[in-house]
Each structure stands twice: as structure tokens, then as C-alpha cells.
Coordinates of C-alpha atoms and ligand atoms in Angstrom, one line a residue:
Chain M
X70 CA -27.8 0.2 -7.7
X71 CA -30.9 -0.3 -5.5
X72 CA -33.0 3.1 -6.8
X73 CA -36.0 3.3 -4.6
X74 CA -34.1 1.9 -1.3
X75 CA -31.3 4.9 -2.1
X76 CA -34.6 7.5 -2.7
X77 CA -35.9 6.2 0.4
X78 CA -32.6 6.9 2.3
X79 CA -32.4 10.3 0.6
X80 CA -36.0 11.1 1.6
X81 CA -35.0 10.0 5.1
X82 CA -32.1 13.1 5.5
X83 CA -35.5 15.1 4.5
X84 CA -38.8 15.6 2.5
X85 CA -38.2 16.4 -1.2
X86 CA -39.6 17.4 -4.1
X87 CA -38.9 14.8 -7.3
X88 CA -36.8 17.3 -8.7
X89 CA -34.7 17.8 -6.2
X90 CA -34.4 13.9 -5.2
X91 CA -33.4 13.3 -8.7
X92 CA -30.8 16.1 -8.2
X93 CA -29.7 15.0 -5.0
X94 CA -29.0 11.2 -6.4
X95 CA -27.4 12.5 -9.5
X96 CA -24.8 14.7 -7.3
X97 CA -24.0 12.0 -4.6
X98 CA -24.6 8.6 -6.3
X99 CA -24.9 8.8 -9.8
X100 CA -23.2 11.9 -11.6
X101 CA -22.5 10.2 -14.7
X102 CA -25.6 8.7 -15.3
X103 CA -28.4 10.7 -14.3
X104 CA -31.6 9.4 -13.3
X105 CA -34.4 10.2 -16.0
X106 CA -37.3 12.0 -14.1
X107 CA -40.2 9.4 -15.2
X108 CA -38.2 6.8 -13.1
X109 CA -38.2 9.0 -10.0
X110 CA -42.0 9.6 -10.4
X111 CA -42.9 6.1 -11.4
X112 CA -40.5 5.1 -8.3
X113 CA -42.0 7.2 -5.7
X114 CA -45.7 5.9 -7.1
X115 CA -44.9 2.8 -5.8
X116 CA -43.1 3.3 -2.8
X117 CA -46.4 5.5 -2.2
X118 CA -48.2 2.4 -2.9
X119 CA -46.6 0.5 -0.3
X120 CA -47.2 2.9 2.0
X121 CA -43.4 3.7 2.8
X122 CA -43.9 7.3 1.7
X123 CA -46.7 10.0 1.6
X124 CA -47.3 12.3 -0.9
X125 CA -48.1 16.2 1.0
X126 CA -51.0 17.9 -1.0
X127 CA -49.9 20.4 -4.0
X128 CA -48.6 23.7 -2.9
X129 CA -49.2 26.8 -4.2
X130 CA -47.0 27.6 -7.7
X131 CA -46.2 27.4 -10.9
X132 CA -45.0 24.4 -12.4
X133 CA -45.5 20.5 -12.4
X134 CA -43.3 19.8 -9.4
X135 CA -45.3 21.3 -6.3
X136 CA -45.6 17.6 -4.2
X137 CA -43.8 17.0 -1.4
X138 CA -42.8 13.6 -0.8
X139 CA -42.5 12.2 3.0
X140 CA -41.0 9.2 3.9
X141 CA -43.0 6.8 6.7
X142 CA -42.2 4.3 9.4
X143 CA -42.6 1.5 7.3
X144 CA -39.9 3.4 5.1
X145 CA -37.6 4.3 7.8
X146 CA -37.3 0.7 9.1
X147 CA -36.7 -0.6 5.4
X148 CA -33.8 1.8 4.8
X149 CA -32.3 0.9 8.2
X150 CA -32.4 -2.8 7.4
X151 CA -31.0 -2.2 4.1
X152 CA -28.6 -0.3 5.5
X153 CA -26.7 -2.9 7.6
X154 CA -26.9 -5.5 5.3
X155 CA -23.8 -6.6 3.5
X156 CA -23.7 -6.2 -0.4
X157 CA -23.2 -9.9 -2.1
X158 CA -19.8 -10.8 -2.3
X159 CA -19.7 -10.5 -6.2
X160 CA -17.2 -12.2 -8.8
X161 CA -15.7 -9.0 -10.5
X162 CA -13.4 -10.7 -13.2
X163 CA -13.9 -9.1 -15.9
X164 CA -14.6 -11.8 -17.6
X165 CA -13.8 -10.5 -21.6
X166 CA -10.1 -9.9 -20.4
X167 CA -10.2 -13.7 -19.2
X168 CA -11.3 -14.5 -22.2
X169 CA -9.3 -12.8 -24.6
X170 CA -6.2 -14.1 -22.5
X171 CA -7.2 -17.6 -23.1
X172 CA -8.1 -17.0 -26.7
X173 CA -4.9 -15.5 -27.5
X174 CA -3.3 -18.4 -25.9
X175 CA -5.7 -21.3 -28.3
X176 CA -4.4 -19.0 -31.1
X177 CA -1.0 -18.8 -30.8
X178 CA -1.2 -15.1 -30.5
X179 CA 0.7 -12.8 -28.2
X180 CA -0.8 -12.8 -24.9
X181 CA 1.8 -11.1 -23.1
X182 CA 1.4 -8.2 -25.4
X183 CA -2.3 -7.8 -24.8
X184 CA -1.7 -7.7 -21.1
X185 CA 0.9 -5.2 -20.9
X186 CA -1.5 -3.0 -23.2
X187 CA -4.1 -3.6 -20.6
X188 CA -2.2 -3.6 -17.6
X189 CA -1.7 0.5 -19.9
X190 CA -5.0 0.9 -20.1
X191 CA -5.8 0.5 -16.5
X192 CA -2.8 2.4 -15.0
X193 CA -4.4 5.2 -17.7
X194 CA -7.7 5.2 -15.8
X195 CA -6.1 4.8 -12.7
X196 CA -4.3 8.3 -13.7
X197 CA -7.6 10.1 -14.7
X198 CA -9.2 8.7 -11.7
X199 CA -5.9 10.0 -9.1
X200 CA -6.7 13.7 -10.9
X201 CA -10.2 13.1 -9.8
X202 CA -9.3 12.4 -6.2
X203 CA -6.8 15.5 -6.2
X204 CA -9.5 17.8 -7.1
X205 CA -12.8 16.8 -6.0
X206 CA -15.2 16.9 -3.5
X207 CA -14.8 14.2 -1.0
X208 CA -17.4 12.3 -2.2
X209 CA -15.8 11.9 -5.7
X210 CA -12.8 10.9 -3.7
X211 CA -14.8 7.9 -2.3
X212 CA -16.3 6.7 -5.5
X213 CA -13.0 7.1 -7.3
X214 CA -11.0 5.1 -4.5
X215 CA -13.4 1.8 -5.5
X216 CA -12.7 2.0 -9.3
X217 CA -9.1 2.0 -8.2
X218 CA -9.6 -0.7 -5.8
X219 CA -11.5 -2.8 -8.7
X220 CA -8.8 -1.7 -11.3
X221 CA -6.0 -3.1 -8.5
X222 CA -7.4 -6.3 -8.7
X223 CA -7.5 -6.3 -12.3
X224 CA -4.2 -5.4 -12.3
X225 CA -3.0 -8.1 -9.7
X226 CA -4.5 -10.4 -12.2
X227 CA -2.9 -9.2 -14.7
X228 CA 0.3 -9.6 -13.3
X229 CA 0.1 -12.9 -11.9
X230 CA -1.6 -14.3 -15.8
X231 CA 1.1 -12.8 -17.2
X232 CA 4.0 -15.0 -15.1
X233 CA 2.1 -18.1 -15.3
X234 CA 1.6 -17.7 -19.5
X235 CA 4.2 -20.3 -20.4
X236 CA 2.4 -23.4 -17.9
X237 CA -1.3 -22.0 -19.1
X238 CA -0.2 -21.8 -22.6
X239 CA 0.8 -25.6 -22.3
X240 CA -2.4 -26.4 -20.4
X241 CA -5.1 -24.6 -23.1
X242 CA -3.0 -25.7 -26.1
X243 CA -3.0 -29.5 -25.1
Chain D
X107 CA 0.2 15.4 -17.6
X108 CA 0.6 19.2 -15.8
X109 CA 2.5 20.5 -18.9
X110 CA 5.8 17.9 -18.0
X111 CA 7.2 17.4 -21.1
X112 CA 6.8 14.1 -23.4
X113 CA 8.8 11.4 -23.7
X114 CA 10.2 13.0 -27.1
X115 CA 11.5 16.1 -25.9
X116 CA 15.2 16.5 -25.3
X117 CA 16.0 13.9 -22.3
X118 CA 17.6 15.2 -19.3
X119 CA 18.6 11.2 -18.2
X120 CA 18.9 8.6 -20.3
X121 CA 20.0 4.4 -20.5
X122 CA 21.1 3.5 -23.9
X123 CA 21.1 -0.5 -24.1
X124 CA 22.5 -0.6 -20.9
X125 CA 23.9 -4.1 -19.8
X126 CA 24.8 -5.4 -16.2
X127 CA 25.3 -8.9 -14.3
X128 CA 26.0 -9.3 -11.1
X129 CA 28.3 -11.7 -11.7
X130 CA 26.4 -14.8 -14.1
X131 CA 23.2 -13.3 -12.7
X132 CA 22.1 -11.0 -15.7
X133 CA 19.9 -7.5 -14.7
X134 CA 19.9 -5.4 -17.2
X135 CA 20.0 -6.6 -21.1
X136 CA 20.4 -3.7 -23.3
X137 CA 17.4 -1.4 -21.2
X138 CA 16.5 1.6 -22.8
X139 CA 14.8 4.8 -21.0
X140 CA 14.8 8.5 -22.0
X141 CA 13.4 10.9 -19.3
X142 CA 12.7 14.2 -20.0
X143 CA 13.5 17.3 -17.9
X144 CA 10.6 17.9 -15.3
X145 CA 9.2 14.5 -16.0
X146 CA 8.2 12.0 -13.4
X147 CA 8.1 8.6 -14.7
X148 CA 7.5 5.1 -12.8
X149 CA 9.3 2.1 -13.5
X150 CA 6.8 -1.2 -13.3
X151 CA 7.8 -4.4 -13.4
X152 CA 7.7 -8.2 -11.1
X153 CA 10.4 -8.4 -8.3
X154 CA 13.9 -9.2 -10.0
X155 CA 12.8 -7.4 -13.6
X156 CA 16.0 -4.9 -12.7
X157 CA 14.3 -2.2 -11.9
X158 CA 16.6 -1.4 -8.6
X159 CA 19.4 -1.8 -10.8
X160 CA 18.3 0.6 -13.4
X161 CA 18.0 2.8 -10.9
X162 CA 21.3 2.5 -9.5
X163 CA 22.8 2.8 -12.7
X164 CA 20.9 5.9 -14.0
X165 CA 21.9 7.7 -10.6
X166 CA 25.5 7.2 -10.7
X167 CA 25.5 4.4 -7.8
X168 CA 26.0 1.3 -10.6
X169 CA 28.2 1.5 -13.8
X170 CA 26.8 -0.5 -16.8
X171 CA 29.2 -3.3 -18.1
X172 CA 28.2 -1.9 -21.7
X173 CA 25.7 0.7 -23.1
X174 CA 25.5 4.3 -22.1
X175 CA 24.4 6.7 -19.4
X176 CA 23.7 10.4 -19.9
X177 CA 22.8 13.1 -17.6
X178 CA 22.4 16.4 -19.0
X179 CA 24.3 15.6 -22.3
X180 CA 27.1 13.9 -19.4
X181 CA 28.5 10.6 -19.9
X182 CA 27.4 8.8 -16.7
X183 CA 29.3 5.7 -16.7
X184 CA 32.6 7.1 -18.1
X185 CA 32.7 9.3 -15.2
X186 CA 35.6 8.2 -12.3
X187 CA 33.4 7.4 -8.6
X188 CA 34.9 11.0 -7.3
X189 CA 33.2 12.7 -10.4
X190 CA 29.7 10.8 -10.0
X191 CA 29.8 10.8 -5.9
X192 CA 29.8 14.5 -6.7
X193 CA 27.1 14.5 -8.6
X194 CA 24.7 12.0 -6.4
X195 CA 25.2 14.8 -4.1
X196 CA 25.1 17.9 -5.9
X197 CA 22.2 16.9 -8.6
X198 CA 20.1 14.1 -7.4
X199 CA 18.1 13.2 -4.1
X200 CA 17.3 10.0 -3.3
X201 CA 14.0 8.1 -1.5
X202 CA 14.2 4.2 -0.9
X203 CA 11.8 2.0 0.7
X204 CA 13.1 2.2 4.4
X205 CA 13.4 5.7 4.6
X206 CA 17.3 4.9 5.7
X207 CA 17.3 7.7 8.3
X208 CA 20.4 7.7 10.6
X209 CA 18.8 6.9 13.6
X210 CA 21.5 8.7 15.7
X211 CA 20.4 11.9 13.9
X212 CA 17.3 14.0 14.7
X213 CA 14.7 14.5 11.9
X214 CA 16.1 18.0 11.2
X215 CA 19.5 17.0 11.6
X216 CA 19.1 13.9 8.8
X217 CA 17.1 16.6 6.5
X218 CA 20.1 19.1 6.4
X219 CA 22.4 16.4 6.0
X220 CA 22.9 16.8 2.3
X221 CA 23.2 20.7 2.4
X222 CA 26.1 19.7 5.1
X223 CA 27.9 17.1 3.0
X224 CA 27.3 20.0 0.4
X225 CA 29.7 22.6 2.5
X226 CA 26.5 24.7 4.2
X227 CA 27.0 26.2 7.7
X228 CA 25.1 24.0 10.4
X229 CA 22.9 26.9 10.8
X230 CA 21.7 27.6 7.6
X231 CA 21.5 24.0 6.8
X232 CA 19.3 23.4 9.8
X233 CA 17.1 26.5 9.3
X234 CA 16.3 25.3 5.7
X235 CA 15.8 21.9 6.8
X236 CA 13.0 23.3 9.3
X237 CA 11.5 25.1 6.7
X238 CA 10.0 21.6 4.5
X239 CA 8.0 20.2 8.2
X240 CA 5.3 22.5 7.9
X241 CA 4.8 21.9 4.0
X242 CA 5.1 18.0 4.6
X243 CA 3.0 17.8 8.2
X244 CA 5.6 17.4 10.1
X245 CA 5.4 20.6 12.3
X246 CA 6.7 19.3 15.9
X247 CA 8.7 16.1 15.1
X248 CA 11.8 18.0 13.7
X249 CA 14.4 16.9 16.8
X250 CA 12.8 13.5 17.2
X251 CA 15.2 10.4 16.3
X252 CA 13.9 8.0 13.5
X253 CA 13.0 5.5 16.1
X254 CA 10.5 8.1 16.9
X255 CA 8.7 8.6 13.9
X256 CA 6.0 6.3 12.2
X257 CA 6.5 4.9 8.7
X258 CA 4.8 7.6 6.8
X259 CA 6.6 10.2 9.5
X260 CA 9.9 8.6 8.8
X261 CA 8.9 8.2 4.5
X262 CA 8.3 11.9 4.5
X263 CA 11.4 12.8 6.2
X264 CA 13.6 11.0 3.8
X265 CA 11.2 13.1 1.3
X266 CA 12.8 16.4 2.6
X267 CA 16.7 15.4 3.0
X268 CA 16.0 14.1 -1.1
X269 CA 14.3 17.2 -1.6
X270 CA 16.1 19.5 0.7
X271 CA 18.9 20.4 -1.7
X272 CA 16.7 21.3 -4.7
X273 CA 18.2 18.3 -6.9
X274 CA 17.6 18.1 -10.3
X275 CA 16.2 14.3 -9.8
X276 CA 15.1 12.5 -7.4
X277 CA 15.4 8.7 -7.5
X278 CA 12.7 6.8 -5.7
X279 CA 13.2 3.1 -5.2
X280 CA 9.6 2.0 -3.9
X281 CA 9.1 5.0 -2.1
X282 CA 5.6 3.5 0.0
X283 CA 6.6 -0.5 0.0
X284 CA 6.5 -0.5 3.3
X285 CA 3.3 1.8 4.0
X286 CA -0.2 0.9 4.2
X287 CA -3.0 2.6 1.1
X288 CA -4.0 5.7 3.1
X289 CA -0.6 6.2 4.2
X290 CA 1.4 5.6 0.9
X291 CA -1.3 7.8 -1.1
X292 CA -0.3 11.0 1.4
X293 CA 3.0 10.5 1.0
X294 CA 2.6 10.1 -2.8
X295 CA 1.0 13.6 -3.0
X296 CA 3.3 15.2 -1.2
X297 CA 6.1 13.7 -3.4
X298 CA 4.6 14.9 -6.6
X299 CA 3.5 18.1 -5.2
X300 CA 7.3 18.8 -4.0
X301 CA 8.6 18.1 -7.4
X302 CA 6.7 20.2 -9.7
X303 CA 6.9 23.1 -7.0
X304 CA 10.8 22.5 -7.6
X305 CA 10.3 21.9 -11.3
X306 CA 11.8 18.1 -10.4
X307 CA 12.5 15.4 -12.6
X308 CA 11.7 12.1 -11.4
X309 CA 12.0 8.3 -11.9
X310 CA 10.2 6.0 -9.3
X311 CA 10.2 2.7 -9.1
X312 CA 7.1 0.8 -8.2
X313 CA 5.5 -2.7 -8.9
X314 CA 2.7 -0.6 -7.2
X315 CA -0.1 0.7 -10.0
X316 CA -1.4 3.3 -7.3
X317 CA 2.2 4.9 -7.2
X318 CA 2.8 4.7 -11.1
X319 CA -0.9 6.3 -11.4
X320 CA 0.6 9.5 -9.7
X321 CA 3.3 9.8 -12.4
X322 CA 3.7 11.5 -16.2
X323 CA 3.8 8.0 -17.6
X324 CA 5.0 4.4 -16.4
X325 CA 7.3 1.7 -18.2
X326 CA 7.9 -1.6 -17.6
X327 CA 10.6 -3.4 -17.0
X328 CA 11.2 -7.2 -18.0
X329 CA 13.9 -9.5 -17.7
X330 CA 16.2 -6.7 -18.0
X331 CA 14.1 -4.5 -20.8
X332 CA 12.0 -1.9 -20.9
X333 CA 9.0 -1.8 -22.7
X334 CA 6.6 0.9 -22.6
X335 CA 3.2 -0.3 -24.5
X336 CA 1.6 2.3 -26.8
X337 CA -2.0 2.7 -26.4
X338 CA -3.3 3.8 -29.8
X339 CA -2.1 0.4 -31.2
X340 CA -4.9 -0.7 -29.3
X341 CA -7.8 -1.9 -31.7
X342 CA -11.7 -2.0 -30.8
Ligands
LIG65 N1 23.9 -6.9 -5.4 C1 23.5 -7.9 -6.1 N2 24.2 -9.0 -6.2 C2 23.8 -10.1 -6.9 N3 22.6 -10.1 -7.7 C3 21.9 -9.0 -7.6 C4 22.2 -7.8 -6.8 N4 21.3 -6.9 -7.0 C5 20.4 -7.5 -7.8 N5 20.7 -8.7 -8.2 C6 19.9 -9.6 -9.1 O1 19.7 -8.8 -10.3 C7 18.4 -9.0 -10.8 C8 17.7 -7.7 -10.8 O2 17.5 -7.2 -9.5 P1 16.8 -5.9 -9.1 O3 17.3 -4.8 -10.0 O4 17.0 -5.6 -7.7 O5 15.3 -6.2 -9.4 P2 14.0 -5.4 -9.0 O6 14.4 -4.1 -8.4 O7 13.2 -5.3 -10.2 O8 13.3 -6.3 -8.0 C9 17.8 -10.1 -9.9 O9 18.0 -11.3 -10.4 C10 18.6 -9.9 -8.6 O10 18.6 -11.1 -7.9
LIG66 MG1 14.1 -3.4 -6.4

């Protein structure tokens, strides 16, 4: 996750206080792993630093948080260019269940087995994750639509492994 | 799990080492499967596992050349074809891949079919049948012909004529094969919703995970067996 390109985008929509940038990334982008405040602070320091946003002067209150923070041209543009450009094609095997398969198969052990356990354990998730998009906000909905994407594709894996055990088992075992 | 009951509780439909070959082509080989009363449960498994066939033979369609089937305490497959026609129609609903509308037959008329074949006046049947289009967004398309309807139109219409009857299980035989993500995932809520409002039991079969995520639990079916792996035997 790209965390100062994503607070620039955010600051884009409209000037914010850390605390409620943090907030807002937490909610949309990150609500199981929340941001800790230092790196929003340190973050904006530098995006200030490169002149992509400006901080406003402290207003009147209590507490720490009184700075607004205003994104700049030079910001603007960066967020639009990173905007339209594609995310890396990215290898997403999850590369412990390859191994294990393979393992199992060296070993003698029973790889079929494994994969129908974890062929179990993803159609588990996939469960938790269709309560998710039956109740959430639409936003949930989005984020929980890729894990079941990824999880598909683990499971197509799955499936096709577990057909071809007998050649791979002659192939690994040779 | 929305309070279904387990896979221990008393079972409602059950295989008990059913076997069946269609002639020296074997399906099933001793395939075992309880399903409680109000559960929905999707049957996995590669193309040619059996699943159709256990399907077939837990609904009444297929006899098993040995084993048992039970419905409701009932002998299945010592039942004569008058005996389990009567109850295909009177206790189950069915959904298959191609929703299997008759295309001479408006969308209402193919819903109130089974309340028909059931002995219902045309007009009551109808007016019932009407009544499941709003509920499955289908408001407006109720005297169109099946070559009218889209896929997930025409999926969701075989929904209500399964549904239509209150059954106490409904059979789905890859209920959105033939629909794209978006459109298979609507139709899949609508399904589930439908059956716990009716208190349904169900068995789908699926070699999609998407579908099987929607249901109480899955099994899978392999070379004519069912297993159904247990996740707390899985170690760290
Ligand atoms: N009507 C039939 N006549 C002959 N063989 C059949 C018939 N129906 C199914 N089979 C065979 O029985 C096996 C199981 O088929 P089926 O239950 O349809 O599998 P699945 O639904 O899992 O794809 C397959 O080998 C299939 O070719
Ligand atoms: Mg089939």
C-alpha cells in the first residue's frame, strides 16, 4: 500500500487534520490495520518537504492536532499520475501451499488430503468474507470481492494440483 | 451458520453408501451424506465426481443399485416411481443449470406450474405465482416467454416455480453455471434468502467455491465418495 500517494489522494477530496486523515484511511483503506499516528505526521513532514502539501498555521484550541494540512499542484498532479497507472502484475501463489504440496509429494505423505483441508480452509474464508459482503457498507463489499477473487485462484489451483498429483508425484519423486 | 442446524442433528435427507453405474460406468461407490432439516449444503467436486447423480438419487429422480435413501425417516429408493413422482412434486423444488423453462409458457405461467400439477385452480396458482416477481426483481416480466428473459431473468424464474410451492428441499444442480460473477452472486442471495424465509432445506451442487461459500457447509465429492474434511485436524 502506497501511504503518502493514498494521504495525498485523501487530502485531494479535502484539507484535513492528521487525525482525521488517519481516520479517514483507517475507515476506507485499511480498517484492520490502522495507521499509527507518528506515521501520518512523519508522512505529511515530508510530503510538506517536497512541497506537495502545505501546512495552514495552528488554529485556535485545545489539543495537539490544530494544523491543517493542504494539498498543492505539485501534489495534485502526482496523485493523478498515480492514479492511472496500472498496479504490477504480481505472482500471487502463495508460495508455502506450493511448497508444502511438493514436500508432501518428496515425502510420501498425503497430498491430496492437505489440499482438500485447504481447499476447507479457503471456502471457510470465502464464507466469513460472503457475510461481510451481505452486511457491509459498499466499500467492504469491494475489498471483500478481491480476497475472494485471490482465494478463487487459489482454489483453481487447488483443484487443478490436486488432478495432476499422480504425474507430479512421479516427476518430484524421480 | 444463521442458526441451520449441524450436520449431527437428526437428518431430514440422507445417502447411506449409496451405489450406482450407469451401466460399467460407476458414479456413485458407497456415497454417504446426511443433511439436516433447514440446512443448505453444497456438493463440490471435478466434473464426473457424481455429484448430478447424487442429486438425482437423493431427490427421487435416480434409484441406487444398493445402499439407502431416506427422506424424513422414508425409504427413498424402496418407493414405486408413482410414490416418489408424488413426492418430487409435493416435497421438493428443483433449480438446474439452464433454468429449463417451457418456453411456450409465460414466466407466470411456468412459476404456477407446480401448484397446477399440484391440483390448484389456475387462478389461485397464478396469483401466487405473481406474488414471488417483486421479491425476486422481476416486477414486469411475469407474461414474457423464456426466450424473453436474460440468463439471470430466466435463473430466477426457475427460482420461484422451485420455490413457488413451499417445498421442503430444493435441489440445485449448478444453479449459476451458466451466469457470469455479478449475475450468479444475485441470484445466489436471492436463493439463500428464499430458503431460510421458507425455513428450506437445501443441497446444491457446485464445482463453484463462490456458490458453496453461500451455504451452511460444503462436501466433496470424489470418484463416487464424499468426503467432507474436518478443519480442527488442521495442525499449525
Ligand atoms: N445418463 C448417464 N448415462 C451414462 N453415464 C452417465 C450418465 N450420467 C452420468 N454418467 C456418468 O456417471 C459419472 C458421474 O456423472 P455425474 O453425476 O453427472 O457427475 P458430475 O455431476 O459430478 O459432473 C460420470 O462418469 C458420467 O459420465
Ligand atoms: Mg453434474
Amino acid at each position: 500500500m502506497n501511504v503518502p500517494l493514498t494521504l495525498l489522494g485523501l487530502l485531494e477530496r479535502q484539507s484535513s487534520h492528521g487525525y482525521d486523515l488517519k481516520r479517514d484511511y483507517d475507515t476506507y483503506f485499511s480498517p484492520t490495520k490502522p495507521l499509527l499516528l507518528g506515521q501520518v505526521y512523519s508522512t505529511l513532514g515530508r510530503l510538506a518537504r517536497d512541497g506537495k502539501v502545505v501546512v495552514g498555521p495552528a488554529e485556535p484550541g485545545a489539543g495537539p492536532d490544530r494544523k491543517r494540512y493542504v494539498i498543492t499542484e505539485r501534489g495534485a498532479t502526482e496523485v493523478e499520475a498515480w492514479l492511472t497507472e496500472p498496479v504490477e502484475a504480481e505472482q500471487h501463489l502463495q508460495t508455502e501451499l506450493f511448497t508444502k504440496v511438493v514436500l508432501a509429494l518428496m515425502l510420501g505423505r498425503d497430498a491430496s488430503a492437505y489440499l482438500d483441508l485447504q481447499r476447507a480452509a479457503h471456502v471457510a474464508r470465502m464464507r466469513a468474507l460472503t457475510e461481510i459482503k451481505r452486511q457491509g457498507p459498499l466499500v467492504d463489499k469491494l475489498l471483500a470481492d478481491h480476497s475472494m477473487f485471490r482465494l478463487e485462484a487459489d482454489l483453481r489451483w487447488i483443484d487443478v494440483t490436486q488432478a495432476r498429483l499422480g504425474a507430479l508425484a512421479e516427476e518430484v519423486c524421480k | 451458520m444463521s442458526g441451520a442446524a449441524g450436520p449431527d442433528a437428526a437428518a431430514l435427507l440422507e445417502a447411506r453408501a449409496a451405489v450406482l453405474a450407469f451401466g460399467r460406468t460407476p458414479a456413485l461407490r458407497g456415497t454417504d451424506l446426511r443433511v439436516a432439516r433447514g440446512e443448505i449444503v453444497a456438493v463440490m467436486g471435478p466434473s464426473g465426481s457424481g455429484k448430478s447423480t447424487l442429486l438425482h438419487c437423493l431427490a427421487g429422480i435416480l434409484v441406487p443399485d444398493s445402499g439407502e435413501i431416506l427422506f424424513d425417516g422414508r425409504r427413498v429408493d424402496r418407493m414405486r416411481e408413482a410414490e416418489r413422482s408424488e413426492l418430487r412434486r409435493d416435497r421438493f423444488g428443483f433449480v438446474f443449470q439452464f433454468g429449463q423453462l417451457v418456453p411456450e409458457l409465460t414466466a407466470e405461467e411456468n412459476v404456477a406450474m407446480p401448484l397446477l400439477l399440484g391440483g390448484a385452480r389456475r387462478g389461485t396458482a397464478l396469483t401466487e405465482a405473481r406474488d414471488w416477481f417483486p421479491r425476486l426483481g422481476l416486477e414486469g416480466l411475469e407474461r414474457r416467454r423464456s426466450g424473453e428473459l436474460s440468463g439471470g431473468q430466466a435463473q430466477r424464474v426457475a427460482l420461484a416455480r422451485a420455490m413457488v410451492a413451499r417445498p421442503d428441499v430444493l435441489f440445485a444442480d449448478e444453479p449459476t453455471g451458466s451466469l457470469d460473477t455479478y449475475t450468479g452472486e444475485q441470484v445466489m442471495e436471492l436463493l439463500v434468502d428464499a430458503v431460510r424465509a421458507n425455513g428450506t432445506t437445501a443441497v446444491i451442487v457446485t464445482h463453484d467455491a463462490r456458490v458453496a461459500a453461500c451455504a451452511d457447509r460444503e462436501v466433496m465429492v470424489r470418484d463416487g465418495k464424499v468426503t467432507s474434511p474436518h478443519l480442527e485436524r488442521t495442525g499449525p
